[in-house]
mmCIF file of C-alpha atoms in Angstrom:
data_model
loop_
_atom_site.group_PDB
_atom_site.id
_atom_site.type_symbol
_atom_site.label_atom_id
_atom_site.label_comp_id
_atom_site.label_asym_id
_atom_site.label_seq_id
_atom_site.Cartn_x
_atom_site.Cartn_y
_atom_site.Cartn_z
ATOM 1 C CA MET A 1 -14.591 1.473 -20.543
ATOM 2 C CA PRO A 2 -11.506 4.173 -20.150
ATOM 3 C CA THR A 3 -8.317 3.402 -18.404
ATOM 4 C CA THR A 4 -5.094 4.961 -17.535
ATOM 5 C CA ALA A 5 -3.432 3.012 -20.164
ATOM 6 C CA PRO A 6 -4.621 3.640 -23.827
ATOM 7 C CA ALA A 7 -1.882 1.758 -25.208
ATOM 8 C CA PHE A 8 -3.517 -1.539 -23.457
ATOM 9 C CA SER A 9 -6.948 -0.709 -24.597
ATOM 10 C CA ASP A 10 -7.545 -4.010 -26.806
ATOM 11 C CA ALA A 11 -6.326 -6.044 -23.654
ATOM 12 C CA THR A 12 -9.522 -4.950 -21.930
ATOM 13 C CA ALA A 13 -11.813 -5.293 -24.718
ATOM 14 C CA SER A 14 -13.507 -8.321 -23.794
ATOM 15 C CA ASP A 15 -13.007 -10.961 -21.195
ATOM 16 C CA SER A 16 -11.011 -13.314 -23.777
ATOM 17 C CA ALA A 17 -8.797 -10.353 -24.607
ATOM 18 C CA LEU A 18 -8.009 -9.637 -21.083
ATOM 19 C CA ARG A 19 -7.397 -13.345 -20.292
ATOM 20 C CA ARG A 20 -5.021 -13.755 -23.329
ATOM 21 C CA PHE A 21 -3.071 -10.645 -22.345
ATOM 22 C CA LEU A 22 -2.552 -11.832 -18.855
ATOM 23 C CA PHE A 23 -1.872 -15.447 -19.458
ATOM 24 C CA GLY A 24 0.885 -13.716 -22.196
ATOM 25 C CA LEU A 25 2.604 -12.124 -19.263
ATOM 26 C CA PRO A 26 6.068 -13.839 -18.721
ATOM 27 C CA GLY A 27 6.054 -16.464 -16.011
ATOM 28 C CA VAL A 28 7.382 -15.744 -12.510
ATOM 29 C CA ASP A 29 10.605 -17.438 -11.742
ATOM 30 C CA ALA A 30 9.671 -18.050 -8.063
ATOM 31 C CA VAL A 31 13.025 -19.134 -7.048
ATOM 32 C CA GLY A 32 15.008 -16.337 -8.828
ATOM 33 C CA LEU A 33 12.204 -13.840 -7.306
ATOM 34 C CA GLU A 34 12.931 -15.050 -3.737
ATOM 35 C CA ALA A 35 16.655 -14.998 -4.040
ATOM 36 C CA ARG A 36 16.934 -11.397 -5.264
ATOM 37 C CA ALA A 37 14.477 -10.195 -2.466
ATOM 38 C CA ALA A 38 16.760 -12.168 0.052
ATOM 39 C CA SER A 39 19.708 -10.686 -1.611
ATOM 40 C CA LEU A 40 18.679 -7.264 -1.502
ATOM 41 C CA GLY A 41 17.257 -7.664 2.332
ATOM 42 C CA THR A 42 20.887 -8.118 3.302
ATOM 43 C CA ARG A 43 22.023 -4.728 2.275
ATOM 44 C CA SER A 44 23.221 -2.399 5.313
ATOM 45 C CA ILE A 45 23.028 1.212 5.995
ATOM 46 C CA LYS A 46 24.474 3.049 8.515
ATOM 47 C CA THR A 47 24.307 6.632 10.162
ATOM 48 C CA THR A 48 23.425 9.504 8.030
ATOM 49 C CA ALA A 49 21.881 6.794 5.513
ATOM 50 C CA LYS A 50 19.870 5.140 8.326
ATOM 51 C CA ALA A 51 18.729 8.317 9.859
ATOM 52 C CA TYR A 52 17.418 9.481 6.134
ATOM 53 C CA ALA A 53 15.720 6.137 5.756
ATOM 54 C CA ILE A 54 14.251 6.179 9.158
ATOM 55 C CA ASP A 55 12.724 9.746 8.539
ATOM 56 C CA LEU A 56 11.806 8.653 5.221
ATOM 57 C CA ALA A 57 9.912 5.674 6.237
ATOM 58 C CA ILE A 58 8.209 7.649 8.899
ATOM 59 C CA SER A 59 6.868 9.751 6.094
ATOM 60 C CA MET A 60 5.487 6.836 4.139
ATOM 61 C CA ILE A 61 3.324 5.241 6.856
ATOM 62 C CA ASP A 62 -0.488 5.128 6.574
ATOM 63 C CA LEU A 63 -0.901 4.832 10.272
ATOM 64 C CA THR A 64 -3.989 2.411 10.772
ATOM 65 C CA THR A 65 -6.800 1.291 12.848
ATOM 66 C CA LEU A 66 -9.171 -1.230 11.362
ATOM 67 C CA GLU A 67 -10.981 -2.676 14.329
ATOM 68 C CA GLY A 68 -14.532 -3.306 15.435
ATOM 69 C CA ALA A 69 -13.665 -1.595 18.685
ATOM 70 C CA ASP A 70 -12.552 1.790 16.874
ATOM 71 C CA THR A 71 -13.866 4.902 18.624
ATOM 72 C CA PRO A 72 -13.958 8.496 17.826
ATOM 73 C CA GLY A 73 -11.463 9.084 20.621
ATOM 74 C CA LYS A 74 -8.797 6.402 19.430
ATOM 75 C CA VAL A 75 -9.113 7.666 15.899
ATOM 76 C CA ARG A 76 -8.483 11.311 17.166
ATOM 77 C CA ALA A 77 -5.507 10.095 19.202
ATOM 78 C CA LEU A 78 -4.034 8.474 16.199
ATOM 79 C CA ALA A 79 -4.390 11.470 14.266
ATOM 80 C CA ALA A 80 -2.534 13.304 16.843
ATOM 81 C CA LYS A 81 0.059 10.988 16.685
ATOM 82 C CA ALA A 82 0.055 11.081 12.844
ATOM 83 C CA VAL A 83 0.834 14.905 13.007
ATOM 84 C CA ASN A 84 3.117 15.065 15.835
ATOM 85 C CA PRO A 85 4.774 11.374 16.222
ATOM 86 C CA ASP A 86 7.319 12.386 18.590
ATOM 87 C CA PRO A 87 6.254 15.146 20.985
ATOM 88 C CA THR A 88 9.870 15.396 22.394
ATOM 89 C CA ASP A 89 11.177 16.154 18.862
ATOM 90 C CA ARG A 90 9.526 18.382 16.582
ATOM 91 C CA THR A 91 11.955 17.482 13.575
ATOM 92 C CA THR A 92 10.085 14.128 13.524
ATOM 93 C CA PRO A 93 8.182 13.754 10.254
ATOM 94 C CA ARG A 94 4.437 13.543 10.135
ATOM 95 C CA THR A 95 3.111 10.140 8.494
ATOM 96 C CA ALA A 96 1.551 10.101 4.992
ATOM 97 C CA ALA A 97 -1.974 9.260 6.236
ATOM 98 C CA VAL A 98 -4.509 7.994 8.665
ATOM 99 C CA CYS A 99 -6.292 4.770 7.651
ATOM 100 C CA VAL A 100 -9.695 4.086 9.070
ATOM 101 C CA TYR A 101 -13.190 2.614 8.332
ATOM 102 C CA PRO A 102 -15.492 4.824 6.470
ATOM 103 C CA ASP A 103 -17.641 5.521 9.591
ATOM 104 C CA MET A 104 -14.533 7.002 11.016
ATOM 105 C CA ALA A 105 -13.356 9.249 8.069
ATOM 106 C CA SER A 106 -15.113 12.395 9.136
ATOM 107 C CA THR A 107 -13.826 12.125 12.601
ATOM 108 C CA ALA A 108 -10.225 11.707 11.026
ATOM 109 C CA ALA A 109 -10.780 14.456 8.575
ATOM 110 C CA ALA A 110 -11.584 17.037 11.412
ATOM 111 C CA ALA A 111 -8.748 15.990 13.240
ATOM 112 C CA LEU A 112 -6.149 16.127 10.622
ATOM 113 C CA ALA A 113 -7.670 19.165 8.791
ATOM 114 C CA GLY A 114 -4.959 21.538 7.719
ATOM 115 C CA SER A 115 -2.210 19.370 8.653
ATOM 116 C CA GLY A 116 -1.199 17.930 5.372
ATOM 117 C CA VAL A 117 -1.738 14.242 6.711
ATOM 118 C CA LYS A 118 -4.166 12.379 4.200
ATOM 119 C CA VAL A 119 -7.387 10.537 5.498
ATOM 120 C CA ALA A 120 -7.426 7.125 3.779
ATOM 121 C CA SER A 121 -10.550 4.926 4.257
ATOM 122 C CA VAL A 122 -11.141 1.262 3.481
ATOM 123 C CA ALA A 123 -14.196 0.505 1.421
ATOM 124 C CA THR A 124 -15.708 -1.930 -0.893
ATOM 125 C CA ALA A 125 -16.893 -4.444 2.102
ATOM 126 C CA PHE A 126 -13.517 -4.294 3.401
ATOM 127 C CA PRO A 127 -11.849 -6.776 4.188
ATOM 128 C CA ALA A 128 -13.605 -9.624 2.225
ATOM 129 C CA GLY A 129 -15.122 -7.617 -0.620
ATOM 130 C CA ARG A 130 -18.201 -10.020 -0.404
ATOM 131 C CA ALA A 131 -21.109 -7.440 -1.254
ATOM 132 C CA ALA A 132 -22.994 -6.386 -4.448
ATOM 133 C CA LEU A 133 -21.222 -3.673 -6.433
ATOM 134 C CA ASP A 134 -23.819 -0.936 -5.689
ATOM 135 C CA VAL A 135 -23.246 -1.772 -2.159
ATOM 136 C CA LYS A 136 -19.419 -1.301 -2.820
ATOM 137 C CA LEU A 137 -19.920 1.817 -4.727
ATOM 138 C CA ALA A 138 -22.015 3.345 -1.803
ATOM 139 C CA ASP A 139 -19.377 2.503 0.420
ATOM 140 C CA VAL A 140 -16.906 4.512 -1.674
ATOM 141 C CA ARG A 141 -19.272 7.407 -1.953
ATOM 142 C CA ASP A 142 -19.788 7.741 1.797
ATOM 143 C CA ALA A 143 -16.045 7.513 2.338
ATOM 144 C CA VAL A 144 -15.176 10.320 -0.091
ATOM 145 C CA ALA A 145 -18.319 12.497 1.245
ATOM 146 C CA ALA A 146 -16.944 12.037 4.917
ATOM 147 C CA GLY A 147 -13.434 13.249 3.783
ATOM 148 C CA ALA A 148 -11.470 10.855 2.396
ATOM 149 C CA ASP A 149 -8.436 11.672 0.395
ATOM 150 C CA GLU A 150 -7.765 8.105 -0.442
ATOM 151 C CA ILE A 151 -9.635 4.834 -0.812
ATOM 152 C CA ASP A 152 -8.393 1.441 -0.282
ATOM 153 C CA MET A 153 -10.172 -0.965 -1.908
ATOM 154 C CA VAL A 154 -10.328 -4.860 -1.935
ATOM 155 C CA ILE A 155 -10.872 -6.940 -5.138
ATOM 156 C CA ASP A 156 -13.195 -9.787 -5.516
ATOM 157 C CA ARG A 157 -10.796 -12.517 -4.783
ATOM 158 C CA GLY A 158 -13.352 -14.931 -5.649
ATOM 159 C CA ALA A 159 -13.968 -13.526 -9.258
ATOM 160 C CA PHE A 160 -10.374 -13.346 -9.848
ATOM 161 C CA LEU A 161 -9.544 -16.997 -8.926
ATOM 162 C CA SER A 162 -12.481 -18.208 -10.562
ATOM 163 C CA GLY A 163 -11.024 -16.614 -13.950
ATOM 164 C CA ARG A 164 -13.698 -13.841 -14.206
ATOM 165 C CA PHE A 165 -10.794 -11.200 -14.850
ATOM 166 C CA LEU A 166 -13.039 -8.523 -16.696
ATOM 167 C CA LYS A 167 -15.391 -8.686 -13.809
ATOM 168 C CA VAL A 168 -12.671 -7.598 -11.355
ATOM 169 C CA TYR A 169 -11.364 -5.275 -14.074
ATOM 170 C CA GLU A 170 -14.639 -3.561 -14.437
ATOM 171 C CA GLU A 171 -15.294 -3.206 -10.690
ATOM 172 C CA ILE A 172 -11.972 -1.464 -10.118
ATOM 173 C CA VAL A 173 -12.960 0.890 -13.155
ATOM 174 C CA ALA A 174 -16.411 1.525 -11.330
ATOM 175 C CA VAL A 175 -14.915 2.193 -8.023
ATOM 176 C CA LYS A 176 -12.186 4.702 -9.465
ATOM 177 C CA ALA A 177 -15.059 6.498 -10.999
ATOM 178 C CA GLU A 178 -16.672 6.924 -7.879
ATOM 179 C CA CYS A 179 -13.243 8.398 -6.021
ATOM 180 C CA GLY A 180 -13.491 11.664 -7.726
ATOM 181 C CA PRO A 181 -10.278 13.342 -6.442
ATOM 182 C CA ALA A 182 -9.453 10.706 -4.007
ATOM 183 C CA ARG A 183 -6.746 8.397 -5.082
ATOM 184 C CA LEU A 184 -7.390 4.807 -5.476
ATOM 185 C CA LYS A 185 -5.238 1.955 -3.759
ATOM 186 C CA VAL A 186 -6.265 -1.481 -4.965
ATOM 187 C CA ILE A 187 -5.982 -4.366 -2.389
ATOM 188 C CA PHE A 188 -5.264 -7.847 -4.005
ATOM 189 C CA GLU A 189 -4.803 -9.821 -0.874
ATOM 190 C CA THR A 190 -1.901 -11.401 -2.042
ATOM 191 C CA GLY A 191 -1.994 -14.297 0.610
ATOM 192 C CA GLU A 192 -5.141 -15.512 -0.821
ATOM 193 C CA LEU A 193 -3.887 -15.322 -4.678
ATOM 194 C CA SER A 194 -1.695 -18.636 -3.992
ATOM 195 C CA THR A 195 0.997 -17.982 -6.855
ATOM 196 C CA TYR A 196 3.451 -15.239 -8.014
ATOM 197 C CA ASP A 197 2.028 -15.238 -11.370
ATOM 198 C CA ASN A 198 -1.558 -14.643 -10.069
ATOM 199 C CA ILE A 199 0.106 -11.577 -8.234
ATOM 200 C CA ARG A 200 1.665 -10.311 -11.337
ATOM 201 C CA ARG A 201 -1.861 -10.871 -13.495
ATOM 202 C CA ALA A 202 -3.640 -9.084 -10.487
ATOM 203 C CA SER A 203 -0.984 -6.208 -10.504
ATOM 204 C CA TRP A 204 -1.612 -5.579 -14.153
ATOM 205 C CA ILE A 205 -5.438 -5.856 -13.838
ATOM 206 C CA GLY A 206 -5.264 -3.175 -11.195
ATOM 207 C CA MET A 207 -3.034 -0.663 -13.260
ATOM 208 C CA LEU A 208 -5.123 -1.097 -16.413
ATOM 209 C CA ALA A 209 -8.169 -0.352 -14.657
ATOM 210 C CA GLY A 210 -6.852 3.027 -13.209
ATOM 211 C CA ALA A 211 -5.277 2.209 -9.733
ATOM 212 C CA ASP A 212 -3.285 5.158 -8.455
ATOM 213 C CA PHE A 213 -1.768 2.233 -5.765
ATOM 214 C CA ILE A 214 -1.339 -1.165 -5.646
ATOM 215 C CA LYS A 215 -1.403 -3.012 -2.517
ATOM 216 C CA THR A 216 -0.298 -6.224 -1.286
ATOM 217 C CA SER A 217 -2.869 -7.269 1.522
ATOM 218 C CA THR A 218 -5.524 -5.986 4.245
ATOM 219 C CA GLY A 219 -3.576 -7.221 7.184
ATOM 220 C CA LYS A 220 -6.411 -9.425 8.298
ATOM 221 C CA VAL A 221 -5.048 -12.931 6.727
ATOM 222 C CA ALA A 222 -1.963 -14.922 7.859
ATOM 223 C CA THR A 223 0.357 -14.018 4.961
ATOM 224 C CA ASN A 224 0.580 -10.477 4.282
ATOM 225 C CA ALA A 225 3.331 -8.316 2.689
ATOM 226 C CA THR A 226 6.689 -10.187 1.917
ATOM 227 C CA PRO A 227 9.866 -8.722 0.191
ATOM 228 C CA ALA A 228 9.259 -11.119 -2.425
ATOM 229 C CA ASN A 229 5.737 -10.327 -3.331
ATOM 230 C CA THR A 230 6.526 -6.474 -2.893
ATOM 231 C CA LEU A 231 9.553 -6.957 -5.206
ATOM 232 C CA LEU A 232 7.233 -8.638 -7.890
ATOM 233 C CA MET A 233 4.719 -5.437 -7.702
ATOM 234 C CA LEU A 234 7.582 -3.164 -8.022
ATOM 235 C CA GLU A 235 8.799 -4.756 -11.132
ATOM 236 C CA ALA A 236 5.057 -4.354 -12.389
ATOM 237 C CA VAL A 237 4.919 -0.621 -11.787
ATOM 238 C CA ARG A 238 8.300 -0.225 -13.286
ATOM 239 C CA ASP A 239 7.383 -1.979 -16.437
ATOM 240 C CA PHE A 240 4.030 -0.356 -16.631
ATOM 241 C CA ARG A 241 5.590 2.893 -16.634
ATOM 242 C CA ALA A 242 7.888 2.003 -19.165
ATOM 243 C CA ALA A 243 5.268 0.858 -21.392
ATOM 244 C CA THR A 244 2.845 3.720 -20.723
ATOM 245 C CA GLY A 245 4.429 6.886 -18.995
ATOM 246 C CA VAL A 246 1.998 6.296 -16.011
ATOM 247 C CA GLN A 247 3.337 6.089 -12.631
ATOM 248 C CA ILE A 248 1.538 3.807 -10.081
ATOM 249 C CA GLY A 249 2.160 3.627 -6.433
ATOM 250 C CA VAL A 250 2.829 0.654 -4.374
ATOM 251 C CA LYS A 251 1.940 -0.138 -0.758
ATOM 252 C CA PRO A 252 3.023 -3.202 1.290
ATOM 253 C CA ALA A 253 0.673 -3.794 4.289
ATOM 254 C CA GLY A 254 0.550 -6.114 7.094
ATOM 255 C CA GLY A 255 3.453 -7.630 9.052
ATOM 256 C CA ILE A 256 5.951 -4.980 8.558
ATOM 257 C CA ARG A 257 6.790 -4.160 12.394
ATOM 258 C CA THR A 258 10.811 -3.139 12.680
ATOM 259 C CA THR A 259 13.008 -0.369 11.381
ATOM 260 C CA LYS A 260 15.118 -3.247 9.774
ATOM 261 C CA ASP A 261 11.987 -4.541 7.897
ATOM 262 C CA ALA A 262 11.115 -1.014 6.623
ATOM 263 C CA VAL A 263 14.906 -0.585 5.372
ATOM 264 C CA LYS A 264 14.652 -3.547 3.513
ATOM 265 C CA PHE A 265 11.632 -2.795 1.927
ATOM 266 C CA LEU A 266 13.103 0.801 0.817
ATOM 267 C CA VAL A 267 16.193 -0.909 -0.502
ATOM 268 C CA LEU A 268 13.656 -3.100 -2.595
ATOM 269 C CA VAL A 269 12.115 -0.009 -4.093
ATOM 270 C CA ASN A 270 15.547 1.620 -4.724
ATOM 271 C CA GLU A 271 16.804 -1.270 -6.559
ATOM 272 C CA THR A 272 13.734 -2.103 -8.540
ATOM 273 C CA ALA A 273 11.557 0.537 -9.239
ATOM 274 C CA GLY A 274 13.934 3.381 -8.642
ATOM 275 C CA GLU A 275 14.489 6.708 -6.762
ATOM 276 C CA ASP A 276 11.360 8.292 -7.973
ATOM 277 C CA TRP A 277 9.367 5.765 -5.963
ATOM 278 C CA LEU A 278 11.101 6.816 -2.985
ATOM 279 C CA ASP A 279 8.610 9.463 -1.997
ATOM 280 C CA PRO A 280 5.215 8.853 -0.024
ATOM 281 C CA HIS A 281 3.379 10.170 -2.701
ATOM 282 C CA TRP A 282 4.333 6.506 -4.468
ATOM 283 C CA PHE A 283 5.308 4.235 -1.924
ATOM 284 C CA ARG A 284 3.715 3.542 1.590
ATOM 285 C CA PHE A 285 3.625 1.226 4.412
ATOM 286 C CA GLY A 286 0.373 -0.160 5.846
ATOM 287 C CA ALA A 287 1.239 -0.195 9.394
ATOM 288 C CA SER A 288 0.823 0.793 13.153
ATOM 289 C CA SER A 289 3.415 -0.657 15.298
ATOM 290 C CA LEU A 290 6.092 -0.129 12.726
ATOM 291 C CA LEU A 291 6.112 3.582 13.635
ATOM 292 C CA ASN A 292 6.877 2.939 17.192
ATOM 293 C CA ASP A 293 9.991 0.938 16.495
ATOM 294 C CA LEU A 294 11.138 3.906 14.146
ATOM 295 C CA LEU A 295 10.568 6.452 16.638
ATOM 296 C CA MET A 296 12.823 4.219 19.228
ATOM 297 C CA GLN A 297 15.481 3.748 16.644
ATOM 298 C CA ARG A 298 15.628 7.680 15.809
ATOM 299 C CA GLN A 299 15.821 8.479 19.289
ATOM 300 C CA LYS A 300 18.680 6.055 19.799
ATOM 301 C CA LEU A 301 20.642 7.709 16.640
ATOM 302 C CA SER A 302 19.793 11.336 18.182
ATOM 303 C CA THR A 303 20.711 10.423 21.930
ATOM 304 C CA GLY A 304 23.013 7.476 21.676
ATOM 305 C CA ARG A 305 20.658 5.711 24.054
ATOM 306 C CA TYR A 306 17.555 3.024 23.552
ATOM 307 C CA SER A 307 14.552 4.867 25.130
ATOM 308 C CA GLY A 308 12.396 1.565 25.034
ATOM 309 C CA PRO A 309 8.597 1.161 24.267
ATOM 310 C CA ASP A 310 7.595 3.010 27.360
ATOM 311 C CA TYR A 311 8.688 6.352 25.566
ATOM 312 C CA VAL A 312 6.449 6.005 22.793
ATOM 313 C CA THR A 313 2.631 5.976 22.852
ATOM 314 C CA VAL A 314 0.648 2.759 22.508
ATOM 315 C CA ASP A 315 -1.897 2.818 19.753
#
């Protein structure tokens, strides 16, 4: 099957070949990884640099609603906020995307038409991924037909954890083929993968299979994006580009709620993958509440006063 990385075609030729490749990757030094993530998290930025970081973070948000109680009205309101996050300040950047379930993709597409804000849709039986492949592919087709510019899929964690790596790889390849022009984000649910070595292996499976982004989490489990697991994935995309020339995006999702958190992740990007990833085309935040804190901090920098949560919309 074709991938974005012909240099590694032998690695995906069979289940045994893929297993040899994945277990041949360098082991992760957990202590070193966490220490580096913690060290980078202490970096402090002020004034002009902070204003730039806040605007950059806003432009990287996939503003998300993935609840059973979602309605067309809620999605339209979220789309309006994505296009114009702060009605009192038209210089505020718009967000990168609005992320919804497939049945809400057409509503989001209509509300965002002509705005430049992308429609992202979760698919492949999100968040558990427990469905037959033909059902997952139909889910993707429906989302793309409804206007999704981006598809966020979940891997089969059961297959991965039982060592059926080629099945995970082939499923991503099949989903990528159904995406057409839509970009594909592959969600690993890092909180369920147990080890950093598994996160590294999942990252390489996703990249070899043609993912446009690799993403930490669904936001539906206890452990979601952390500085350490995101740092590990940033190392993976950096190494993949060095080996293949192909650039892959990274999306941490879940648990990133404050401006301070967002700045820490931007420092990780800059210091690990490099400036090329400091762009919403290559780095995203899967978040909703984060936007409100960024807006409040932005208003404080502009006015010198902390406006408080009553001055931003509740999502």
